Amino acid sequence: MLYAVSASVLWGLFPLYFKLLREIPSFDIVVHRLFWSFVFLAGVLLWRRQWAWLGQALRRPLVVLSFLLSALLLSGNWTLYVWAVNDGRIVDTSLGYFMSPLMSVFMGYLILKERMRPLQWLAVSMALGAVLWLTVANGSLPWISLVIATTFALYGLLRKIAHLGALEGLSMETLLMLPLVLLVLGVDSWRGSNSFTGAPAGVQVLLALAGPITAVPLLLFAQGARRIPLSMLGLMQYISPTIQLLTGVLLYDEPFTGNRAIGFCVIWLALAVYSAEGLWRFWRARAESTAGST
């Protein structure tokens, strides 16, 4: 459990890291995040001598296409997230990640034709009601939250149907993005606007740390996923957006009152319904399995 909790806490603390880089354009931060993540992950794979899968994956066009799409979704999600954090919208990003599990269920219904159970329909309907409430009450669509939730849900959907582990999958994504990343870095250097070479030493170190900062929580989570029940793992996904919400409200004084608080409460209630239904089904199946084996 410690592995999964540590990963969730580290993800929740990401806004603190990106705030330290607020003078760097969001797109540049993501470019460096992709580059240094590739460097770090390549080092891990070489150290573990875990590269036999790569040749097999690259020889399968559908696998390459799937991971190229997931890499683009992940890059877009990262770019919006970093921009929102440094624009004082941490609370909006936390709402997006709270909504993501419900969006994933709905995407599974729309795209994979997975059957939604009655309580899942109730939870998704409540989330939709919360979005409508926030739109009408605040006079604008919570687009940051919706885009983050949608891109992350689609990313999860693609990763679900692509059979590579967490380490191999992220390595594949950063590898496929590497040509574009190198092109952007090369053009920036040619134009004299490279954010890395023109930055103070402290900022250069922070940018280079984007690799391990991105990869280490993922590796911890992958280790934790092998050791704890899926039901417990599902509940832990709420740790990260909770920490982000507290960070935005308590450390950076982002507003969290009135209409926004009501919208969040409805989302939390929807998540409670969704989680309770999932836990009930898990424990019932476990009890039936135990009874059947005796």
Backbone as numpy.savetxt, mean C-alpha at the origin, in Angstrom:
# Nx Ny Nz CAx CAy CAz Cx Cy Cz
3.87 -13.02 15.25 3.05 -11.82 15.25 3.91 -10.55 15.25
5.08 -10.64 15.91 5.94 -9.47 16.00 6.37 -8.97 14.63
6.62 -9.89 13.70 7.02 -9.49 12.35 5.93 -8.64 11.69
4.70 -9.13 11.73 3.60 -8.43 11.06 3.30 -7.09 11.72
3.33 -7.06 13.05 3.08 -5.80 13.77 4.17 -4.79 13.44
5.42 -5.23 13.43 6.54 -4.33 13.12 6.39 -3.74 11.72
5.99 -4.58 10.76 5.79 -4.10 9.40 4.69 -3.04 9.35
3.58 -3.29 10.03 2.45 -2.35 10.01 2.82 -1.03 10.67
3.58 -1.11 11.76 4.01 0.12 12.45 4.94 0.93 11.55
5.88 0.26 10.90 6.80 0.96 10.01 6.05 1.63 8.86
5.09 0.93 8.27 4.27 1.55 7.21 3.52 2.76 7.75
3.03 2.66 8.97 2.29 3.77 9.56 3.15 5.00 9.80
4.46 4.78 9.97 5.38 5.89 10.24 5.95 6.51 8.97
5.57 6.00 7.81 6.09 6.53 6.54 5.92 8.05 6.41
4.79 8.65 6.84 4.67 10.11 6.69 5.81 10.88 7.34
6.33 10.39 8.46 7.44 11.08 9.12 8.67 11.11 8.21
8.91 10.01 7.52 10.05 9.94 6.61 9.85 10.88 5.42
8.69 10.85 4.81 8.47 11.68 3.63 8.42 13.17 3.97
8.00 13.50 5.18 8.03 14.91 5.60 9.46 15.45 5.62
10.43 14.57 5.91 11.83 15.00 5.91 12.32 15.33 4.50
11.60 14.85 3.49 11.97 15.09 2.09 11.02 16.05 1.39
10.32 16.87 2.18 9.27 17.71 1.58 9.79 18.74 0.60
11.09 19.05 0.63 11.64 20.00 -0.34 11.89 19.36 -1.70
11.83 18.03 -1.77 12.05 17.31 -3.02 10.69 17.06 -3.69
10.55 17.31 -5.00 9.27 17.02 -5.67 8.84 15.56 -5.48
7.54 15.37 -5.34 7.00 14.03 -5.06 7.42 13.02 -6.13
7.36 13.43 -7.39 7.71 12.51 -8.48 9.17 12.07 -8.36
10.05 13.01 -8.00 11.47 12.67 -7.85 11.68 11.70 -6.69
10.93 11.89 -5.61 11.04 10.98 -4.47 10.67 9.56 -4.90
9.60 9.43 -5.67 9.16 8.11 -6.12 10.18 7.49 -7.07
10.76 8.30 -7.96 11.78 7.79 -8.87 12.95 7.22 -8.08
13.39 7.95 -7.07 14.50 7.46 -6.25 14.07 6.27 -5.39
12.83 6.27 -4.96 12.34 5.13 -4.19 12.38 3.86 -5.03
11.98 3.97 -6.28 12.04 2.81 -7.18 13.48 2.38 -7.43
14.36 3.36 -7.67 15.76 3.03 -7.97 16.45 2.36 -6.79
16.36 2.99 -5.62 17.06 2.45 -4.46 16.41 1.17 -3.94
15.11 1.03 -4.17 14.46 -0.24 -3.82 15.01 -1.37 -4.69
15.19 -1.07 -5.99 15.77 -2.08 -6.88 17.17 -2.46 -6.42
17.98 -1.46 -6.10 19.36 -1.73 -5.66 19.36 -2.60 -4.41
18.53 -2.24 -3.43 18.48 -3.00 -2.18 17.97 -4.42 -2.41
16.88 -4.54 -3.16 16.29 -5.86 -3.40 17.23 -6.75 -4.22
17.93 -6.16 -5.18 18.90 -6.94 -5.95 19.99 -7.48 -5.03
20.42 -6.65 -4.08 21.41 -7.10 -3.11 20.90 -8.24 -2.25
19.64 -8.14 -1.82 19.04 -9.21 -1.01 18.96 -10.51 -1.81
18.52 -10.41 -3.06 18.39 -11.60 -3.90 19.75 -12.25 -4.17
20.77 -11.42 -4.40 22.11 -11.96 -4.61 22.64 -12.63 -3.35
22.40 -11.99 -2.22 22.87 -12.55 -0.94 22.21 -13.89 -0.65
20.92 -13.97 -0.97 20.17 -15.21 -0.71 20.25 -16.21 -1.88
20.94 -15.80 -2.95 21.04 -16.62 -4.16 19.65 -17.08 -4.62
18.78 -16.10 -4.69 17.37 -16.38 -4.97 16.96 -15.68 -6.27
17.55 -16.10 -7.36 17.26 -15.44 -8.63 16.80 -16.41 -9.73
16.68 -17.68 -9.42 16.28 -18.66 -10.44 14.90 -18.38 -11.02
14.02 -17.77 -10.21 12.66 -17.48 -10.65 12.61 -16.43 -11.76
13.64 -15.55 -11.82 13.56 -14.39 -12.70 13.50 -14.79 -14.17
14.37 -15.71 -14.59 14.37 -16.12 -15.98 13.05 -16.75 -16.39
12.50 -17.56 -15.50 11.21 -18.19 -15.80 10.11 -17.14 -15.95
10.12 -16.14 -15.06 9.08 -15.10 -15.10 9.20 -14.26 -16.36
10.43 -13.90 -16.75 10.63 -13.04 -17.92 10.28 -13.74 -19.22
10.24 -15.07 -19.21 9.88 -15.80 -20.43 8.36 -15.96 -20.58
7.61 -15.43 -19.64 6.14 -15.53 -19.69 5.55 -14.14 -19.90
5.14 -13.82 -21.14 4.66 -12.46 -21.45 3.52 -11.99 -20.55
2.60 -12.88 -20.20 1.47 -12.47 -19.36 1.94 -12.08 -17.96
2.94 -12.78 -17.45 3.49 -12.44 -16.14 4.16 -11.07 -16.20
4.94 -10.84 -17.26 5.62 -9.55 -17.42 4.60 -8.42 -17.53
3.55 -8.63 -18.34 2.52 -7.61 -18.50 1.80 -7.34 -17.18
1.49 -8.40 -16.46 0.81 -8.25 -15.17 1.64 -7.43 -14.20
2.92 -7.72 -14.12 3.78 -6.99 -13.18 4.11 -5.59 -13.68
4.11 -5.38 -14.99 4.28 -4.02 -15.49 3.09 -3.16 -15.08
1.88 -3.70 -15.21 0.68 -2.97 -14.79 0.69 -2.72 -13.29
1.06 -3.74 -12.51 1.09 -3.55 -11.06 2.16 -2.54 -10.66
3.29 -2.52 -11.39 4.34 -1.54 -11.10 3.86 -0.12 -11.38
3.12 0.07 -12.47 2.58 1.39 -12.79 1.56 1.83 -11.75
0.70 0.90 -11.31 -0.28 1.23 -10.27 0.42 1.59 -8.97
1.43 0.81 -8.61 2.16 1.08 -7.37 2.87 2.43 -7.44
3.46 2.74 -8.59 4.16 4.02 -8.75 3.19 5.18 -8.64
2.01 5.04 -9.27 1.00 6.08 -9.16 0.51 6.25 -7.75
0.29 5.14 -7.05 -0.14 5.18 -5.66 0.90 5.86 -4.79
2.16 5.51 -4.98 3.24 6.12 -4.21 3.33 7.62 -4.48
3.21 8.02 -5.75 3.34 9.44 -6.09 2.25 10.27 -5.43
1.01 9.81 -5.53 -0.09 10.53 -4.90 0.07 10.56 -3.39
0.49 9.44 -2.82 0.66 9.35 -1.37 1.71 10.35 -0.88
2.87 10.37 -1.54 3.94 11.27 -1.12 3.50 12.73 -1.28
2.86 13.04 -2.41 2.38 14.41 -2.61 1.39 14.80 -1.53
0.44 13.92 -1.23 -0.60 14.22 -0.25 0.00 14.43 1.14
0.95 13.58 1.51 1.60 13.72 2.82 2.25 15.09 2.95
3.00 15.49 1.92 3.72 16.76 1.99 2.85 17.96 1.66
1.59 17.71 1.28 0.63 18.80 1.07 -0.31 18.94 2.26
0.00 18.25 3.35 -0.84 18.34 4.54 -2.12 17.55 4.45
-2.11 16.41 3.75 -3.32 15.59 3.56 -3.12 14.17 4.07
-2.40 14.02 5.18 -2.14 12.69 5.73 -3.44 12.00 6.11
-4.38 12.75 6.68 -5.66 12.17 7.09 -6.40 11.60 5.88
-6.33 12.29 4.75 -6.98 11.79 3.53 -6.35 10.47 3.07
-5.02 10.37 3.19 -4.36 9.12 2.78 -4.75 7.98 3.72
-4.88 8.28 5.00 -5.27 7.22 5.94 -6.67 6.71 5.63
-7.57 7.62 5.25 -8.92 7.20 4.87 -8.87 6.26 3.66
-7.99 6.58 2.70 -7.85 5.73 1.53 -7.44 4.31 1.89
-6.50 4.19 2.82 -6.04 2.85 3.20 -7.04 2.15 4.11
-7.85 2.90 4.85 -8.95 2.27 5.59 -9.98 1.70 4.61
-10.22 2.42 3.52 -11.22 1.99 2.54 -10.73 0.85 1.66
-9.43 0.67 1.57 -8.85 -0.28 0.62 -9.37 -1.71 0.74
-9.51 -2.28 1.96 -10.03 -3.67 2.04 -11.43 -3.81 1.45
-12.28 -2.81 1.70 -13.64 -2.86 1.15 -13.61 -2.68 -0.36
-12.72 -1.82 -0.85 -12.57 -1.66 -2.29 -12.07 -2.95 -2.93
-11.20 -3.67 -2.23 -10.69 -4.94 -2.76 -11.81 -5.96 -2.92
-12.70 -6.02 -1.91 -13.84 -6.94 -1.99 -14.71 -6.60 -3.20
-14.95 -5.30 -3.39 -15.80 -4.87 -4.50 -15.12 -5.13 -5.85
-13.80 -4.92 -5.92 -13.06 -5.21 -7.16 -13.11 -6.70 -7.48
-13.02 -7.53 -6.44 -13.12 -8.97 -6.66 -14.47 -9.35 -7.24
-15.51 -8.66 -6.79 -16.86 -8.91 -7.31 -16.97 -8.46 -8.76
-16.45 -7.26 -9.07 -16.59 -6.71 -10.41 -15.73 -7.42 -11.44
-14.48 -7.72 -11.07 -13.51 -8.20 -12.05 -13.37 -9.72 -12.03
-13.25 -10.29 -10.84 -13.07 -11.74 -10.73 -14.38 -12.49 -10.58
-15.48 -11.73 -10.53 -16.82 -12.33 -10.37 -16.94 -13.15 -9.08
-16.21 -12.71 -8.05 -16.32 -13.38 -6.75 -17.65 -13.02 -6.10
-18.23 -13.98 -5.43 -19.53 -13.77 -4.80 -19.36 -12.98 -3.50
-20.15 -11.92 -3.37 -20.13 -11.13 -2.14 -21.25 -11.61 -1.21
-20.90 -11.81 0.05 -21.88 -12.24 1.04 -22.67 -11.03 1.54
-23.85 -11.26 2.12 -24.73 -10.15 2.53 -24.04 -9.11 3.41
-23.27 -9.54 4.41 -22.62 -8.57 5.30 -21.51 -7.82 4.57
-20.90 -8.43 3.57 -19.92 -7.70 2.76 -20.61 -6.62 1.94
-21.78 -6.94 1.38 -22.56 -5.93 0.68 -22.90 -4.77 1.62
-23.28 -5.11 2.85 -23.62 -4.07 3.82 -22.42 -3.18 4.09
-21.24 -3.79 4.30 -20.03 -3.01 4.59 -19.66 -2.10 3.42
-19.72 -2.63 2.20 -19.39 -1.82 1.02 -20.40 -0.70 0.84
-21.68 -0.98 1.09 -22.72 0.05 0.97 -22.51 1.16 2.00
-22.10 0.78 3.21 -21.82 1.78 4.24 -20.64 2.66 3.83
-19.61 2.04 3.24 -18.46 2.82 2.79 -18.86 3.80 1.69
-19.70 3.33 0.76 -20.20 4.22 -0.30 -21.00 5.36 0.31
-21.81 5.05 1.32 -22.57 6.10 2.00 -21.67 7.12 2.65
-20.55 6.66 3.23 -19.61 7.58 3.86 -18.98 8.51 2.83
-18.65 7.95 1.66 -18.07 8.78 0.59 -19.08 9.83 0.13
-20.33 9.43 -0.05 -21.37 10.38 -0.45 -21.56 11.45 0.61
-21.53 11.04 1.88 -21.66 12.01 2.97 -20.53 13.03 2.93
-19.29 12.56 2.79 -18.15 13.47 2.76 -18.21 14.39 1.54
-18.71 13.87 0.42 -18.81 14.68 -0.79 -19.83 15.79 -0.62
-21.02 15.44 -0.13 -22.09 16.43 0.04 -21.75 17.41 1.16
-21.29 16.88 2.29 -21.04 17.72 3.46 -19.89 18.70 3.24
-18.85 18.26 2.53 -17.67 19.11 2.33 -17.67 19.81 0.98
-18.62 19.46 0.10 -18.70 20.13 -1.18 -17.68 19.67 -2.20
-16.98 18.58 -1.93 -16.00 18.06 -2.88 -15.80 16.57 -2.65
-15.49 15.87 -3.73 -15.26 14.44 -3.65 -13.93 14.17 -2.94
-13.88 13.21 -2.01 -12.60 12.87 -1.36 -11.71 12.07 -2.32
-11.25 12.76 -3.37 -10.61 12.07 -4.48 -9.28 11.42 -4.09
-8.54 12.06 -3.19 -7.27 11.47 -2.77 -7.50 10.09 -2.15
-8.46 10.03 -1.24 -8.78 8.76 -0.57 -9.26 7.72 -1.58
-10.12 8.14 -2.50 -10.67 7.20 -3.49 -9.60 6.67 -4.44
-8.72 7.56 -4.90 -7.67 7.12 -5.83 -6.68 6.19 -5.13
-6.31 6.53 -3.90 -5.40 5.66 -3.15 -6.04 4.30 -2.91
-7.31 4.29 -2.49 -7.99 3.02 -2.24 -8.13 2.20 -3.51
-8.46 2.86 -4.63 -8.68 2.14 -5.89 -7.38 1.59 -6.46
-6.33 2.41 -6.49 -5.06 1.95 -7.05 -4.47 0.82 -6.20
-4.61 0.93 -4.88 -4.06 -0.11 -4.02 -4.86 -1.40 -4.14
-6.18 -1.27 -4.29 -7.02 -2.46 -4.46 -6.73 -3.15 -5.79
-6.58 -2.36 -6.86 -6.24 -2.94 -8.16 -4.85 -3.58 -8.13
-3.93 -2.93 -7.43 -2.59 -3.50 -7.27 -2.67 -4.85 -6.56
-3.43 -4.90 -5.48 -3.59 -6.16 -4.76 -4.24 -7.23 -5.61
-5.18 -6.81 -6.46 -5.85 -7.76 -7.35 -4.87 -8.37 -8.35
-4.02 -7.54 -8.94 -3.02 -8.05 -9.88 -2.02 -8.96 -9.19
-1.62 -8.59 -7.96 -0.67 -9.43 -7.24 -1.30 -10.75 -6.82
-2.61 -10.75 -6.65 -3.30 -11.99 -6.26 -3.26 -13.02 -7.38
-3.35 -12.55 -8.62 -3.39 -13.49 -9.75 -2.00 -13.75 -10.33
-0.98 -13.03 -9.84 0.39 -13.25 -10.29 1.12 -14.04 -9.21
1.59 -15.21 -9.57 2.10 -16.14 -8.55 3.60 -15.93 -8.31
3.92 -14.84 -7.62 5.28 -14.61 -7.15 5.19 -14.14 -5.70
6.20 -14.45 -4.91 6.22 -14.03 -3.52 6.41 -12.53 -3.39
6.33 -12.04 -2.15 6.42 -10.60 -1.90 7.77 -10.04 -2.36
8.86 -10.71 -1.99 10.20 -10.25 -2.36 10.38 -10.30 -3.88
10.03 -11.42 -4.47 10.20 -11.57 -5.92 9.30 -10.61 -6.69
8.07 -10.41 -6.20 7.13 -9.53 -6.89 7.60 -8.09 -6.92
8.02 -7.56 -5.76 8.49 -6.17 -5.72 9.78 -6.03 -6.52
10.63 -7.04 -6.48 11.87 -7.01 -7.28 11.53 -6.94 -8.76
10.57 -7.73 -9.19 10.14 -7.73 -10.59 9.59 -6.36 -10.98
8.79 -5.77 -10.12 8.19 -4.47 -10.42 9.25 -3.38 -10.55
10.20 -3.35 -9.62 11.24 -2.32 -9.70 12.16 -2.56 -10.89
12.38 -3.83 -11.24 13.19 -4.14 -12.42 12.51 -3.64 -13.69
11.22 -3.85 -13.82 10.49 -3.42 -15.01 10.42 -1.90 -15.11
10.43 -1.22 -13.97 10.40 0.24 -13.98 11.79 0.85 -14.14
12.83 0.03 -13.99 14.19 0.55 -13.99 14.56 1.32 -15.26
14.24 0.85 -16.48 14.59 1.64 -17.67 14.00 3.05 -17.63
12.73 3.17 -17.24 12.11 4.49 -17.16 12.76 5.32 -16.06
13.07 4.69 -14.93 13.72 5.39 -13.82 15.08 5.93 -14.26
15.87 5.10 -14.93 17.20 5.54 -15.38 17.08 6.64 -16.42
16.06 6.56 -17.28 15.85 7.61 -18.27 15.54 8.94 -17.59
14.66 8.91 -16.60 14.30 10.14 -15.87 15.52 10.71 -15.16
16.28 9.85 -14.48 17.47 10.32 -13.77 18.50 10.88 -14.74
18.64 10.23 -15.91 19.59 10.72 -16.91 19.19 12.07 -17.47
17.92 12.24 -17.79 17.43 13.52 -18.31 17.59 14.61 -17.27
17.26 14.29 -16.01 17.41 15.28 -14.94 18.87 15.70 -14.78
19.78 14.74 -14.87 21.21 15.05 -14.75 21.67 15.91 -15.92
21.20 15.59 -17.12 21.57 16.37 -18.31 21.06 17.80 -18.21
19.87 17.96 -17.62 19.28 19.29 -17.46 19.80 20.01 -16.23
20.58 19.32 -15.41 21.10 19.93 -14.19 20.08 20.06 -13.08
19.04 19.21 -13.11 17.97 19.30 -12.11 17.82 18.00 -11.32
18.89 17.21 -11.25 18.84 15.96 -10.51 18.71 16.25 -9.01
17.62 15.76 -8.41 17.35 16.06 -7.00 18.38 15.45 -6.07
19.04 14.39 -6.52 20.01 13.71 -5.65 21.34 14.44 -5.64
21.89 14.70 -6.83 23.22 15.32 -6.89 23.20 16.75 -6.39
22.06 17.43 -6.49 21.99 18.81 -6.05 21.54 18.99 -4.62
21.34 17.88 -3.90 20.82 17.95 -2.54 21.95 17.88 -1.52
21.71 18.39 -0.30 22.70 18.24 0.78 22.94 16.77 1.10
24.05 16.49 1.76 24.42 15.10 2.05 23.34 14.38 2.86
22.74 15.08 3.81 21.70 14.46 4.63 20.51 14.01 3.81
20.11 14.83 2.83 18.98 14.47 1.96 19.37 13.32 1.05
20.61 13.30 0.58 21.07 12.19 -0.26 20.99 10.87 0.50
21.38 10.90 1.76 21.30 9.69 2.59 19.85 9.25 2.74
18.96 10.21 3.00 17.54 9.89 3.16 16.96 9.28 1.89
17.33 9.83 0.73 16.84 9.28 -0.53 17.35 7.86 -0.75
18.63 7.63 -0.44 19.20 6.29 -0.61 18.55 5.29 0.34
18.13 5.77 1.51 17.47 4.89 2.48 16.07 4.47 2.04
15.56 5.09 0.97 14.23 4.72 0.48 14.17 3.24 0.11
15.31 2.68 -0.30 15.34 1.26 -0.65 15.01 0.36 0.52
15.85 0.37 1.57 15.53 -0.48 2.72 14.25 -0.08 3.43
13.93 1.21 3.46 12.70 1.65 4.12 11.48 1.07 3.42
11.56 0.92 2.10 10.46 0.32 1.34 10.43 -1.20 1.50
11.59 -1.82 1.43 11.65 -3.29 1.35 11.56 -3.99 2.70
12.16 -3.42 3.74 12.21 -4.12 5.03 10.82 -4.41 5.60
9.88 -3.42 5.62 8.53 -3.77 6.12 7.87 -4.87 5.30
8.10 -4.86 4.00 7.51 -5.89 3.14 8.05 -7.27 3.51
9.35 -7.36 3.74 9.95 -8.64 4.11 9.48 -9.10 5.48
9.34 -8.15 6.42 8.83 -8.49 7.75 7.40 -9.01 7.66
6.59 -8.33 6.83 5.19 -8.74 6.69 5.10 -10.13 6.07
5.96 -10.40 5.08 5.95 -11.72 4.45 6.31 -12.81 5.45
7.27 -12.51 6.34 7.62 -13.48 7.38 6.46 -13.68 8.35
5.82 -12.58 8.74 4.69 -12.67 9.66 3.52 -13.43 9.08
3.30 -13.26 7.77 2.16 -13.91 7.12 2.27 -15.43 7.17
3.50 -15.93 7.26 3.68 -17.38 7.31 3.44 -17.94 8.71
3.38 -17.07 9.71 3.37 -17.54 11.09 2.07 -17.32 11.85
1.17 -16.51 11.33 -0.05 -16.21 12.06 -1.26 -16.49 11.18
-2.45 -16.70 11.78 -3.66 -16.97 10.99 -4.02 -15.80 10.08
-4.66 -16.11 8.97 -5.06 -15.08 8.01 -6.00 -14.07 8.65
-6.86 -14.53 9.57 -7.79 -13.61 10.22 -7.05 -12.55 11.02
-6.02 -12.95 11.74 -5.22 -12.00 12.51 -4.46 -11.06 11.59
-3.95 -11.60 10.49 -3.22 -10.78 9.53 -4.12 -9.71 8.94
-5.38 -10.07 8.68 -6.33 -9.11 8.12 -6.59 -7.95 9.07
-6.70 -8.24 10.36 -6.95 -7.17 11.33 -5.75 -6.23 11.44
-4.56 -6.76 11.23 -3.35 -5.94 11.37 -3.21 -4.89 10.27
-3.97 -5.05 9.18 -3.86 -4.07 8.10 -4.42 -2.70 8.51
-5.13 -2.65 9.64 -5.68 -1.38 10.10 -4.71 -0.61 11.00
-3.61 -1.26 11.40 -2.63 -0.58 12.26 -2.01 0.60 11.54
-1.60 0.37 10.29 -0.89 1.41 9.53 -1.73 2.67 9.31
-2.96 2.58 8.76 -3.74 3.82 8.59 -4.12 4.48 9.91
-4.24 3.69 10.98 -4.52 4.28 12.29 -3.36 5.15 12.75
-2.14 4.64 12.60 -0.96 5.43 12.96 -0.86 6.67 12.08
-1.15 6.52 10.79 -1.11 7.67 9.89 -2.13 8.73 10.31
-3.32 8.28 10.66 -4.36 9.22 11.11 -3.91 9.97 12.35
-3.38 9.25 13.33 -2.91 9.89 14.56 -1.75 10.84 14.27
-0.88 10.45 13.34 0.24 11.32 12.97 -0.26 12.63 12.37
-1.20 12.53 11.44 -1.73 13.73 10.80 -2.43 14.65 11.77
-3.22 14.07 12.67 -4.02 14.89 13.60 -3.18 15.43 14.75
-2.38 14.57 15.37 -1.67 14.95 16.59 -0.35 15.67 16.33
0.38 15.25 15.29 1.69 15.86 15.04 1.63 17.03 14.08
0.72 16.96 13.10 0.69 17.99 12.06 -0.61 18.80 12.06
-1.41 18.64 13.10 -2.61 19.48 13.32 -3.56 19.51 12.13
-3.70 18.39 11.43 -4.68 18.34 10.35 -6.09 18.23 10.95
-7.07 18.87 10.33 -8.43 18.90 10.90 -9.08 17.51 10.92
-9.75 17.23 12.03 -10.48 15.97 12.15 -11.68 16.18 13.07
-12.62 16.94 12.58 -13.81 17.25 13.36 -15.04 17.24 12.45
-16.19 17.32 13.05 -17.43 17.51 12.31 -17.69 16.47 11.25
-17.92 16.94 10.02 -18.31 16.07 8.92 -17.26 15.00 8.60
-16.00 15.39 8.67 -14.94 14.43 8.38 -14.94 13.30 9.41
-15.08 13.64 10.68 -15.11 12.63 11.74 -16.29 11.68 11.56
-17.44 12.22 11.16 -18.62 11.37 10.94 -18.34 10.39 9.80
-17.76 10.88 8.71 -17.43 10.00 7.58 -16.49 8.88 7.99
-15.47 9.22 8.77 -14.53 8.21 9.25 -15.24 7.18 10.13
-16.13 7.65 11.00 -16.84 6.73 11.90 -17.67 5.72 11.12
-18.30 6.16 10.03 -19.08 5.24 9.20 -18.16 4.22 8.53
-17.00 4.67 8.05 -16.03 3.75 7.45 -15.57 2.73 8.49
-15.28 3.19 9.70 -14.84 2.27 10.75 -15.92 1.25 11.09
-17.17 1.71 11.11 -18.28 0.79 11.38 -18.38 -0.25 10.26
-18.20 0.20 9.02 -18.22 -0.73 7.88 -17.09 -1.75 8.00
-15.91 -1.30 8.41 -14.79 -2.21 8.60 -15.05 -3.19 9.74
-15.73 -2.72 10.78 -16.07 -3.61 11.90 -17.00 -4.73 11.42
-17.99 -4.36 10.61 -18.91 -5.37 10.05 -18.14 -6.36 9.17
-17.29 -5.82 8.30 -16.51 -6.66 7.38 -15.58 -7.60 8.15
-14.87 -7.07 9.16 -13.91 -7.88 9.92 -14.62 -8.93 10.77
-15.73 -8.53 11.41 -16.47 -9.47 12.26 -17.00 -10.63 11.43
-17.51 -10.33 10.23 -18.03 -11.38 9.36 -16.91 -12.33 8.93
-15.76 -11.77 8.60 -14.63 -12.60 8.20 -14.12 -13.47 9.33
-14.04 -12.89 10.54 -13.59 -13.66 11.70 -14.57 -14.78 12.03
-15.85 -14.47 11.96 -16.87 -15.48 12.27 -16.76 -16.66 11.31
-16.61 -16.37 10.03 -16.49 -17.45 9.04 -15.21 -18.25 9.25
-14.12 -17.55 9.60 -12.85 -18.24 9.83 -12.95 -19.21 11.00
-13.47 -18.72 12.12 -13.54 -19.57 13.31 -14.56 -20.70 13.13
-15.64 -20.44 12.39 -16.62 -21.49 12.14 -16.00 -22.60 11.28
-15.27 -22.19 10.23 -14.61 -23.18 9.37 -13.57 -23.97 10.15
-12.88 -23.28 11.04 -11.86 -23.97 11.85 -12.50 -24.97 12.80
-13.62 -24.56 13.41 -14.32 -25.46 14.32 -14.86 -26.68 13.58
-15.40 -26.47 12.38 -15.92 -27.58 11.59 -14.80 -28.53 11.16
-13.64 -27.94 10.83 -12.50 -28.77 10.44 -12.01 -29.62 11.60
-11.98 -29.00 12.80 -11.55 -29.73 13.99 -12.52 -30.85 14.33
-13.83 -30.52 14.22 -14.85 -31.52 14.53 -14.81 -32.67 13.53
-14.51 -32.35 12.26 -14.47 -33.38 11.24 -13.29 -34.32 11.36
-12.22 -33.84 12.01 -11.01 -34.67 12.14 -11.02 -35.53 13.38
-12.06 -35.36 14.23 -12.13 -36.16 15.46 -13.07 -37.34 15.30
